[in-house]
XYZ file of C-alpha atoms in Angstrom:
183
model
C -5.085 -15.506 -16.562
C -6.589 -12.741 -14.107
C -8.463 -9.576 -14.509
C -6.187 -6.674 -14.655
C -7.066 -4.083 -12.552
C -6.508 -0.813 -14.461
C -7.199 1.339 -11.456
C -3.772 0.261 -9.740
C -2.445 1.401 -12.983
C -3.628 4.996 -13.172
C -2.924 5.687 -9.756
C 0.788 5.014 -10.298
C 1.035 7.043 -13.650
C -0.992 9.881 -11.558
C 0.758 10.064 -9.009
C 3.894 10.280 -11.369
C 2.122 13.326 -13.110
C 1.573 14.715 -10.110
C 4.966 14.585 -10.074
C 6.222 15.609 -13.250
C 3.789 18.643 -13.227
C 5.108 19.777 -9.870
C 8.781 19.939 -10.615
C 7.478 21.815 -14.018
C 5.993 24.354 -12.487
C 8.752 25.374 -10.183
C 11.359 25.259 -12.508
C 9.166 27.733 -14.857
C 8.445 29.826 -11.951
C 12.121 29.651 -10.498
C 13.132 30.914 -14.024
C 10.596 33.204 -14.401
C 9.344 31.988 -17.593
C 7.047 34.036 -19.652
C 3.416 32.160 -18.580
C 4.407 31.931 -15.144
C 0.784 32.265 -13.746
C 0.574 28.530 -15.899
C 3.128 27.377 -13.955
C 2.142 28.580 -10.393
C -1.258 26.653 -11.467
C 0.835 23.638 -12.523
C 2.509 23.421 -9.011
C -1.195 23.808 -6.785
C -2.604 20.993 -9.858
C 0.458 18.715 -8.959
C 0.004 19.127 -5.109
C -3.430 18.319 -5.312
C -3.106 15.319 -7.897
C -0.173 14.083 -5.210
C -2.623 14.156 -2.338
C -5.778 12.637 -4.160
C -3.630 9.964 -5.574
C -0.604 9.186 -2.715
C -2.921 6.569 -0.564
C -3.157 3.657 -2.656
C -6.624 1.288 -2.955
C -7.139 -2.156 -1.881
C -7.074 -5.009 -4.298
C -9.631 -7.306 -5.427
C -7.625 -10.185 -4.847
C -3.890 -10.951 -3.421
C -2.797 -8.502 -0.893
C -1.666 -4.430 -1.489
C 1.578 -2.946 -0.477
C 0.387 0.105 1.609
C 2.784 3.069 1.021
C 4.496 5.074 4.071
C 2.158 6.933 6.218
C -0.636 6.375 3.682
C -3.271 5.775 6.499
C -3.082 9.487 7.155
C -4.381 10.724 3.388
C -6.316 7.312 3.402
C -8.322 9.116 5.966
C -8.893 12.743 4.381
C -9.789 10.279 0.796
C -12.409 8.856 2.793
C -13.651 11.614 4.319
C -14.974 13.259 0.466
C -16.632 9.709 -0.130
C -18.109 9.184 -3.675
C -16.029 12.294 -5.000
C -12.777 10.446 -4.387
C -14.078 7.201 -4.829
C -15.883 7.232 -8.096
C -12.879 6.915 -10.782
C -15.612 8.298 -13.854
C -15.179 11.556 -11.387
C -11.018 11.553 -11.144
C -11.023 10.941 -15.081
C -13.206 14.148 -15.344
C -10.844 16.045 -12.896
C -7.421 14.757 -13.905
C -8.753 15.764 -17.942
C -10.179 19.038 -16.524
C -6.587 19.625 -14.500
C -4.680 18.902 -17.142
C -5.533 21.466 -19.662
C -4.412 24.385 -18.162
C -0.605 23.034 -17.969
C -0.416 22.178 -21.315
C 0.094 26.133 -21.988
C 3.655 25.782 -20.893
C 6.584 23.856 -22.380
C 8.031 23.161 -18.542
C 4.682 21.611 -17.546
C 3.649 19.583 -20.550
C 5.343 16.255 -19.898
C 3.237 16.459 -16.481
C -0.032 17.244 -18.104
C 0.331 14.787 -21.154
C 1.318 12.167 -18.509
C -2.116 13.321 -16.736
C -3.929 12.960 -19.679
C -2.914 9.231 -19.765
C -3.855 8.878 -16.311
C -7.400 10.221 -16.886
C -7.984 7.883 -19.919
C -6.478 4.468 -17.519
C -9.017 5.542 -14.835
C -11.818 6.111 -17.692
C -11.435 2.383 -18.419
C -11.195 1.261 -15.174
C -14.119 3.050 -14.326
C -15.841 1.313 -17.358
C -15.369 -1.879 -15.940
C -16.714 -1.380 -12.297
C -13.576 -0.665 -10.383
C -13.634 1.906 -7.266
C -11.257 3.108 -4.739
C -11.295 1.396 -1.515
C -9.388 1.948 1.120
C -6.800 -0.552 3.100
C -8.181 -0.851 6.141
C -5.494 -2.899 9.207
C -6.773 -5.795 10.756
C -5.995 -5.639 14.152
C -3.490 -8.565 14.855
C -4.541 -10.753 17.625
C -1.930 -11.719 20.204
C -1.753 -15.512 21.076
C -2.817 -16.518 24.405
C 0.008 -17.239 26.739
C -1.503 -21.246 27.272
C -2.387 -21.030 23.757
C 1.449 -21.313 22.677
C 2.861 -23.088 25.175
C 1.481 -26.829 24.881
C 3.599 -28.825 27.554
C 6.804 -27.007 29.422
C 10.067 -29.150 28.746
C 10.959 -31.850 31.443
C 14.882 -31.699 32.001
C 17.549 -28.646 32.011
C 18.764 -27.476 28.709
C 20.772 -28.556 26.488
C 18.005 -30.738 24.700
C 18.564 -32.961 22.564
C 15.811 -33.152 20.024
C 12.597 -35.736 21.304
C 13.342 -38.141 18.394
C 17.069 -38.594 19.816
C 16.813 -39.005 23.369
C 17.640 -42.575 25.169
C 14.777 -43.655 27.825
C 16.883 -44.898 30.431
C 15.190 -48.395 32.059
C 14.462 -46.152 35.156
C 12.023 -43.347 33.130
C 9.763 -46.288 31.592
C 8.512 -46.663 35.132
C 7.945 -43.686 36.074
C 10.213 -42.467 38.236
C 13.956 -40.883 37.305
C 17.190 -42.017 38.897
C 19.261 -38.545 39.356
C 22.665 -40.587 39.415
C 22.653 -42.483 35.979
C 23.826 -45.856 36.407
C 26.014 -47.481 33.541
C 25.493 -51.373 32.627
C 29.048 -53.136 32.746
């Protein structure tokens, strides 16, 4: 059976916290709830856990589904290096972003859900995972006389190589245009 790779894990339920603590926030601000300051916190925490954790990271083994128009955040990810990168340091800032949500009932699911997140990428950091980004190949094109090994002989329709009759006249070499039947 193979490794499990937690980090895969915790960037799904992150992202879903994200989320979660997003849509909390502006329904407690939309509703002008009592702690709404929590809530306006809640929806800048949830933006920023969205963007850290939309671009996804390459597997170890087996290929990754890249998400739509990932390359872009891929990019900015990249561009903070070991802060992004080292999952001990998005367990300490998913814990530390979490805590201030949990002051409002609209935003809890989002910063329990959070919390969860921070403890998967906690173990995955444990056992020597890190974010790496997908990077594209770039697909070579075949060569024109690569492809093509030997151009077809006579008009289409062809019948396939296996089923075609040599005719007495193509054994030596040269083709009679008007067939000739054998009475």
């Amino acid at each position: 059976m193979g490794q499990i790779e937690w980090a895969m894990w915790a960037n799904e339920q992150a992202l879903a916290a994200g989320l979660i603590m997003l849509t909390g926030g502006i329904v407690a601000v939309a509703g002008q709830f009592k702690g709404w300051y929590f809530a306006a916190y809640a929806i800048a925490a949830g933006v920023l856990v969205c963007l850290l954790e939309y671009p996804r990271s390459k597997r170890k083994k087996g290929s990754t589904m890249e998400r739509c128009g990932q390359k872009y955040l891929t990019a900015v990810v990249k561009v903070f290096g070991p802060l992004t990168r080292n999952y001990y340091i998005r367990a300490i800032l998913h814990a530390a972003l979490a805590v201030p949500a949990g002051f409002l009932l609209s935003t809890i699911l989002g910063t329990v859900c959070l919390g969860i997140a921070s403890g998967i990428y906690l173990l995955a950091a444990v056992r020597g995972e890190e974010w790496r980004p997908i990077e594209q190949k770039p697909q070579e094109r075949p060569h024109v006389g690569d492809t093509i090994k030997q151009p077809p002989s006579n008009p289409p329709p062809r019948p396939p190589a296996d089923a075609r009759k040599k005719l007495p006249a193509e054994v030596g070499g040269q083709v009679n245009p008007i067939p000739v039947e054998a009475e």
